[in-house]
Short mmCIF file of C-alpha atoms in Angstrom, two decimals:
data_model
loop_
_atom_site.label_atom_id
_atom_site.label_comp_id
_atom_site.label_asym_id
_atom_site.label_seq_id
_atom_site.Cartn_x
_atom_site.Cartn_y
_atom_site.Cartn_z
CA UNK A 1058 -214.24 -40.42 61.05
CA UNK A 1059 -215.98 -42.79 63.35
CA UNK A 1060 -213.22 -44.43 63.70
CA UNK A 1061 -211.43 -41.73 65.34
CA UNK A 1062 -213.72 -42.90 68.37
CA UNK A 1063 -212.04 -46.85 68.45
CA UNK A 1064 -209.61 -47.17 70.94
CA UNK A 1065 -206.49 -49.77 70.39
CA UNK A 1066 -208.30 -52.15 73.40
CA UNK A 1067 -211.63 -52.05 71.52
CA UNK A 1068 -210.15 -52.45 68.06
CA UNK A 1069 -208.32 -55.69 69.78
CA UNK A 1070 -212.15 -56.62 71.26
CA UNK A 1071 -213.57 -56.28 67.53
CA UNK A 1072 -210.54 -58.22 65.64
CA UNK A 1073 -210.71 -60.90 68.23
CA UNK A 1074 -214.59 -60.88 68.05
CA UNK A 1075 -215.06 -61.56 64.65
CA UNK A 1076 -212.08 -64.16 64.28
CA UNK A 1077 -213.20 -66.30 67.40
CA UNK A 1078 -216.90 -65.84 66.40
CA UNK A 1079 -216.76 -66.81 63.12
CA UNK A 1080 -217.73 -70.02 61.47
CA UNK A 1081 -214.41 -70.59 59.55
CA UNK A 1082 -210.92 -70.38 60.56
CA UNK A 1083 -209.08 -67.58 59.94
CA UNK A 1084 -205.96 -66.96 60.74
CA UNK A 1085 -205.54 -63.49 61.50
CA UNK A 1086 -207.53 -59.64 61.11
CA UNK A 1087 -205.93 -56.71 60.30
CA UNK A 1088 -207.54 -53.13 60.98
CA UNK A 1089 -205.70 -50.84 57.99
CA UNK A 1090 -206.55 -46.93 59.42
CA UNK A 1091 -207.53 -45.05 56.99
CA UNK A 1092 -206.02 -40.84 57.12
CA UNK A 1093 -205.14 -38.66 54.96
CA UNK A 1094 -201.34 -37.29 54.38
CA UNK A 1095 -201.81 -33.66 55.42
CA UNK A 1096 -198.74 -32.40 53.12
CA UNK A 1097 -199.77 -34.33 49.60
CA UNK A 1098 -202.98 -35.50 50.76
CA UNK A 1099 -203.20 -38.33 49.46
CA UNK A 1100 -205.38 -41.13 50.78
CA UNK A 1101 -203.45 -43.34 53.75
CA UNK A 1102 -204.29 -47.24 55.26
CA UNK A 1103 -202.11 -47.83 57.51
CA UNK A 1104 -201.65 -50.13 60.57
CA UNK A 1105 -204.01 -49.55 63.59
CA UNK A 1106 -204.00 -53.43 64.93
CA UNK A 1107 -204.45 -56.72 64.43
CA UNK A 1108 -205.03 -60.00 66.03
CA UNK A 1109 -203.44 -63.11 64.98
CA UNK A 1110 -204.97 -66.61 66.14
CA UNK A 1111 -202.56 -68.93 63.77
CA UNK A 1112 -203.73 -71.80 61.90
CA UNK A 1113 -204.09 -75.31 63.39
CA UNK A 1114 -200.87 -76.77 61.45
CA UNK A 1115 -198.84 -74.02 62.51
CA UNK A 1116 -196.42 -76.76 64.63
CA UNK A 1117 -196.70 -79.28 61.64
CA UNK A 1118 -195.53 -76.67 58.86
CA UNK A 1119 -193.56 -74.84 61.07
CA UNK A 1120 -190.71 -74.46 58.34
CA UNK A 1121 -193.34 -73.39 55.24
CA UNK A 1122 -191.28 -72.37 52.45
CA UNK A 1123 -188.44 -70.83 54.61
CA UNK A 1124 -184.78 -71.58 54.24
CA UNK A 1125 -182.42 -71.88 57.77
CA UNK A 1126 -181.03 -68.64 56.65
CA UNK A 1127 -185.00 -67.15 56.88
CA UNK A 1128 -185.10 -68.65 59.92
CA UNK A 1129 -182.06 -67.44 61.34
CA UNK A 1130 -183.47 -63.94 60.21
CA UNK A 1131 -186.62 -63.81 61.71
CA UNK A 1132 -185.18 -65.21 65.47
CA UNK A 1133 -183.00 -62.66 65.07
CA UNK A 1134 -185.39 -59.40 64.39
CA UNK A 1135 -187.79 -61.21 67.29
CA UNK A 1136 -185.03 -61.01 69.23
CA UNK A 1137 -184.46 -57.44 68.71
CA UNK A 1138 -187.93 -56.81 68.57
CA UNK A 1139 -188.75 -58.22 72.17
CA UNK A 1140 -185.53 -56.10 73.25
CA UNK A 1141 -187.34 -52.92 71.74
CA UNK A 1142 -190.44 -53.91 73.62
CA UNK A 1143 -188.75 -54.66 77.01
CA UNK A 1144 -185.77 -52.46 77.39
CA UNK A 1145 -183.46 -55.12 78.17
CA UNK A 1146 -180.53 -55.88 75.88
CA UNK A 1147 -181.11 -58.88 73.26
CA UNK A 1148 -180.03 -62.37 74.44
CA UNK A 1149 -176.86 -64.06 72.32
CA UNK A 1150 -178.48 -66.26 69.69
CA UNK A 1151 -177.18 -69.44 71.69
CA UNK A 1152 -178.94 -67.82 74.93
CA UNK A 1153 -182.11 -67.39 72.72
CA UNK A 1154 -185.23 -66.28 73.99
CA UNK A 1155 -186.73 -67.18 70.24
CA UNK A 1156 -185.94 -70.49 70.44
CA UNK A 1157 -189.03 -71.52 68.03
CA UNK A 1158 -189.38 -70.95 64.32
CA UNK A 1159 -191.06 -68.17 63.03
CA UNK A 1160 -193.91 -69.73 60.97
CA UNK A 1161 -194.82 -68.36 57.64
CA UNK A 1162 -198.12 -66.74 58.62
CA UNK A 1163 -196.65 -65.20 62.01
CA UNK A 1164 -193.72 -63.31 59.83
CA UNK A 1165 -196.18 -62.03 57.24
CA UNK A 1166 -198.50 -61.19 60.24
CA UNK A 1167 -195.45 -59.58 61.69
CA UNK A 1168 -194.15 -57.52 58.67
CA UNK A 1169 -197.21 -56.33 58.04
CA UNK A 1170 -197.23 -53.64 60.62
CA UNK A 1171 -194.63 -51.68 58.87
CA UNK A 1172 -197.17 -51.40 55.29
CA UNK A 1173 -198.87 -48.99 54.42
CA UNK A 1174 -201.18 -48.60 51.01
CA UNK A 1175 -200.93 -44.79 49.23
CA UNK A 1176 -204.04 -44.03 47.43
CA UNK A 1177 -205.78 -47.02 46.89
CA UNK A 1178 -203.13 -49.23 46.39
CA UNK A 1179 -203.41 -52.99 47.03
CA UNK A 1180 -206.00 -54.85 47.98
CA UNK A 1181 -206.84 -53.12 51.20
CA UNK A 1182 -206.88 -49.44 48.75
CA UNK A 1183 -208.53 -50.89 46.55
CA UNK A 1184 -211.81 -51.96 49.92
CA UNK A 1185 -211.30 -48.64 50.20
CA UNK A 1186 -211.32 -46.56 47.62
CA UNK A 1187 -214.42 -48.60 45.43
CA UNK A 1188 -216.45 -49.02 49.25
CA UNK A 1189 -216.90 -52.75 48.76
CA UNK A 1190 -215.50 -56.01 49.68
CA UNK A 1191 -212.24 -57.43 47.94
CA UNK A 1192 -211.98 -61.17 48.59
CA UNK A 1193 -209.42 -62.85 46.71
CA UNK A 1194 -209.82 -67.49 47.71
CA UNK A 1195 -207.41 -69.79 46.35
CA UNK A 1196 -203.65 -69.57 45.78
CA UNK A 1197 -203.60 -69.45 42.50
CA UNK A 1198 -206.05 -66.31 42.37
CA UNK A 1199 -203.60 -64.22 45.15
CA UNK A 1200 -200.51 -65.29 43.22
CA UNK A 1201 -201.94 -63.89 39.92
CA UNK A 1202 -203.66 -60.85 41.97
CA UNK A 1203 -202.17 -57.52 40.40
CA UNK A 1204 -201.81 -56.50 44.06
CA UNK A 1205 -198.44 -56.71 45.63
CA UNK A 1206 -199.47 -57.81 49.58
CA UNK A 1207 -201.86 -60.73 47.53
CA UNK A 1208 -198.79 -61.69 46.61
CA UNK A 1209 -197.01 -61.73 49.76
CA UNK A 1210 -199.74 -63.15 51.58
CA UNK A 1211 -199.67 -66.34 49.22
CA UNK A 1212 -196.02 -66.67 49.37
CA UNK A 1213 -196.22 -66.93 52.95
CA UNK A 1214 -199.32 -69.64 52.76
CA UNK A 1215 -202.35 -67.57 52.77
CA UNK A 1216 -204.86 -69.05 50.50
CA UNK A 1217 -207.80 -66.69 51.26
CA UNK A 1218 -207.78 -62.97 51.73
CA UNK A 1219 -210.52 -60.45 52.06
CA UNK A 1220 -211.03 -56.71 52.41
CA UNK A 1221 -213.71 -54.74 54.15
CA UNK A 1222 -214.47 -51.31 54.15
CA UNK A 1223 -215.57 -50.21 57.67
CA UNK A 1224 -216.07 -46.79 58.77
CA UNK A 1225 -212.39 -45.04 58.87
CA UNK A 1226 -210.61 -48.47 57.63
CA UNK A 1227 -210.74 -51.15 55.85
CA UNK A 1228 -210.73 -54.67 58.02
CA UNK A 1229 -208.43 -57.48 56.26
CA UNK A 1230 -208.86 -61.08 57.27
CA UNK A 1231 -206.56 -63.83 56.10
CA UNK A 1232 -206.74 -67.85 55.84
CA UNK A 1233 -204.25 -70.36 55.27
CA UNK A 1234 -207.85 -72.26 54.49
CA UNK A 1235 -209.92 -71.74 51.64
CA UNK A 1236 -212.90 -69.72 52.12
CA UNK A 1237 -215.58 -68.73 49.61
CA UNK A 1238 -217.20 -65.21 50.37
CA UNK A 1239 -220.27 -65.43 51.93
CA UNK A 1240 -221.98 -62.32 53.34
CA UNK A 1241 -222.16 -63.29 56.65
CA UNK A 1242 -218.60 -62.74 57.70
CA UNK A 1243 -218.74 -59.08 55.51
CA UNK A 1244 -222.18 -58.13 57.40
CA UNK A 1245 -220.70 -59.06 61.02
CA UNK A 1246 -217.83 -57.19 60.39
CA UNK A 1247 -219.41 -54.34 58.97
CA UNK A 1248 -221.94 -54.26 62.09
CA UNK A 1249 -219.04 -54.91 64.99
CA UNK A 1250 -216.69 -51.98 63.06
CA UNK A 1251 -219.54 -49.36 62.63
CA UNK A 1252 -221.16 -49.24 65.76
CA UNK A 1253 -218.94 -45.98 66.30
CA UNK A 1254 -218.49 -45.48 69.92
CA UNK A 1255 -216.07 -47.05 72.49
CA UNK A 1256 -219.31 -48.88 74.12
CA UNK A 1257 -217.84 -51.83 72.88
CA UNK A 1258 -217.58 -54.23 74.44
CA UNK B 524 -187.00 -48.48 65.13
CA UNK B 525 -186.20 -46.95 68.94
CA UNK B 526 -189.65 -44.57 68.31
CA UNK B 527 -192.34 -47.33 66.94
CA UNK B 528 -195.67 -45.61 66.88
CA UNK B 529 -197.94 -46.34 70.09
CA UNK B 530 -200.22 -48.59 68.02
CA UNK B 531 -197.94 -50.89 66.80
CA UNK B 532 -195.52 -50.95 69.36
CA UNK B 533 -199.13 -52.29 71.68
CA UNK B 534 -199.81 -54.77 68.86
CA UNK B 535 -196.60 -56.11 68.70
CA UNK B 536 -196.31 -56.45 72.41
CA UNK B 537 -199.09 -58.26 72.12
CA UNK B 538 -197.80 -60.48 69.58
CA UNK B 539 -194.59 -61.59 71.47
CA UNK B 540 -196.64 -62.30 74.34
CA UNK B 541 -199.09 -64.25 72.92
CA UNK B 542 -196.51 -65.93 70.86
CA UNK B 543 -194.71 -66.83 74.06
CA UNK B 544 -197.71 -68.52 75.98
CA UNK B 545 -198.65 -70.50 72.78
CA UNK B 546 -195.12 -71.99 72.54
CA UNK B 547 -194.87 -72.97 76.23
CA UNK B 548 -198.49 -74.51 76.22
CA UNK B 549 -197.60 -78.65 76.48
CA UNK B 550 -200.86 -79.41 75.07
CA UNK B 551 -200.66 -77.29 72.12
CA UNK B 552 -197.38 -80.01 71.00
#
């Protein structure tokens, strides 16, 4: 796959590139890398990066739909997970290096690394496996979506989700905004994810 | 969750830190 040749510093370049550079706002881009399971295989997306740029109203809706006890939650696993990443033990919550709430967007941002989608599943799969666009605008479309991450992403104050097939992956951009598709977003992320070499940038 | 697979464990690094600077900035409050 040509994909094979994207590096995790140019996959960051491209992410970044076509969030910054484009005309809306979007709040974050997921690359899903696509493989295949070499004991069943079956067809595999999973995580191979992502770049998150927040929305403008992250410090006005800081709280979203989340309870103190979701809050309390997600300090704690940043704690732990800025532990994992530096080695040193976590602080005591009342020594806490999390001291800000987790917004909505950030924790589905966050728990998205750990998903995966199995033979075309979700909306992502689905890019995939049909080799065109999904693009799902408006909350009321991803909370109906028969797609369990649509789902998710609403609940967490997306309002605009789409899927593009690139070589070896499928890129997934997300809005707290609502977006209509237009084919310039889909054709400059089609041309920054297919160029195929580690040229870039 | 001691073994997180190179990828995400550089993504999510980059996360926290950029998470970090964005909540000291003053002029993002």
């Amino acid at each position: 796959s040509s994909t094979a040749c994207f590096n995790q510093e140019t996959l960051q370049y491209r992410l970044q590139a076509v969030i910054e550079g484009a005309r809306e706002s979007w709040t974050y881009a997921i690359f899903w890398q696509s493989s295949v399971d070499a004991a069943t295989g079956a067809s595999l997306l999973a995580w191979g990066d992502g770049y998150y740029r927040g929305c403008d109203d992250d410090k006005r809706k800081l709280r979203g739909a989340s309870t103190a006890a979701d809050q309390e939650h997600r300090k704690r696993v940043l704690r732990e997970l800025n532990s994992l990443i530096s080695g040193a033990p976590p602080p005591a919550a009342d020594e806490d290096a999390v001291d800000e709430e987790v917004t909505d967007t950030e924790w589905f941002f966050l728990v998205s690394m750990a998903q995966s989608f199995v033979d075309g599943a979700g909306l992502p799969g689905h890019a995939l496996l049909t080799a065109s666009a999904a693009w799902v605008a408006g909350a009321d479309r991803l909370a109906s979506a028969a797609c369990e991450r649509a789902r998710q992403a609403q609940a967490f104050g997306i309002q605009t989700m789409a899927c593009i097939p690139v070589g070896g992956g499928v890129v997934e951009l997300g809005s707290t905004g609502l977006i209509y598709h237009n084919a310039e977003i889909t054709g400059k992320v089609r041309a920054l994810f297919t160029s195929g070499t580690d040229a870039f940038p | 969750e001691g073994d997180l697979p190179i990828a995400r464990k550089k993504s999510l690094q980059r996360f926290l830190e950029k998470r970090k600077e964005r909540y000291r900035s003053p002029t993002e409050l």
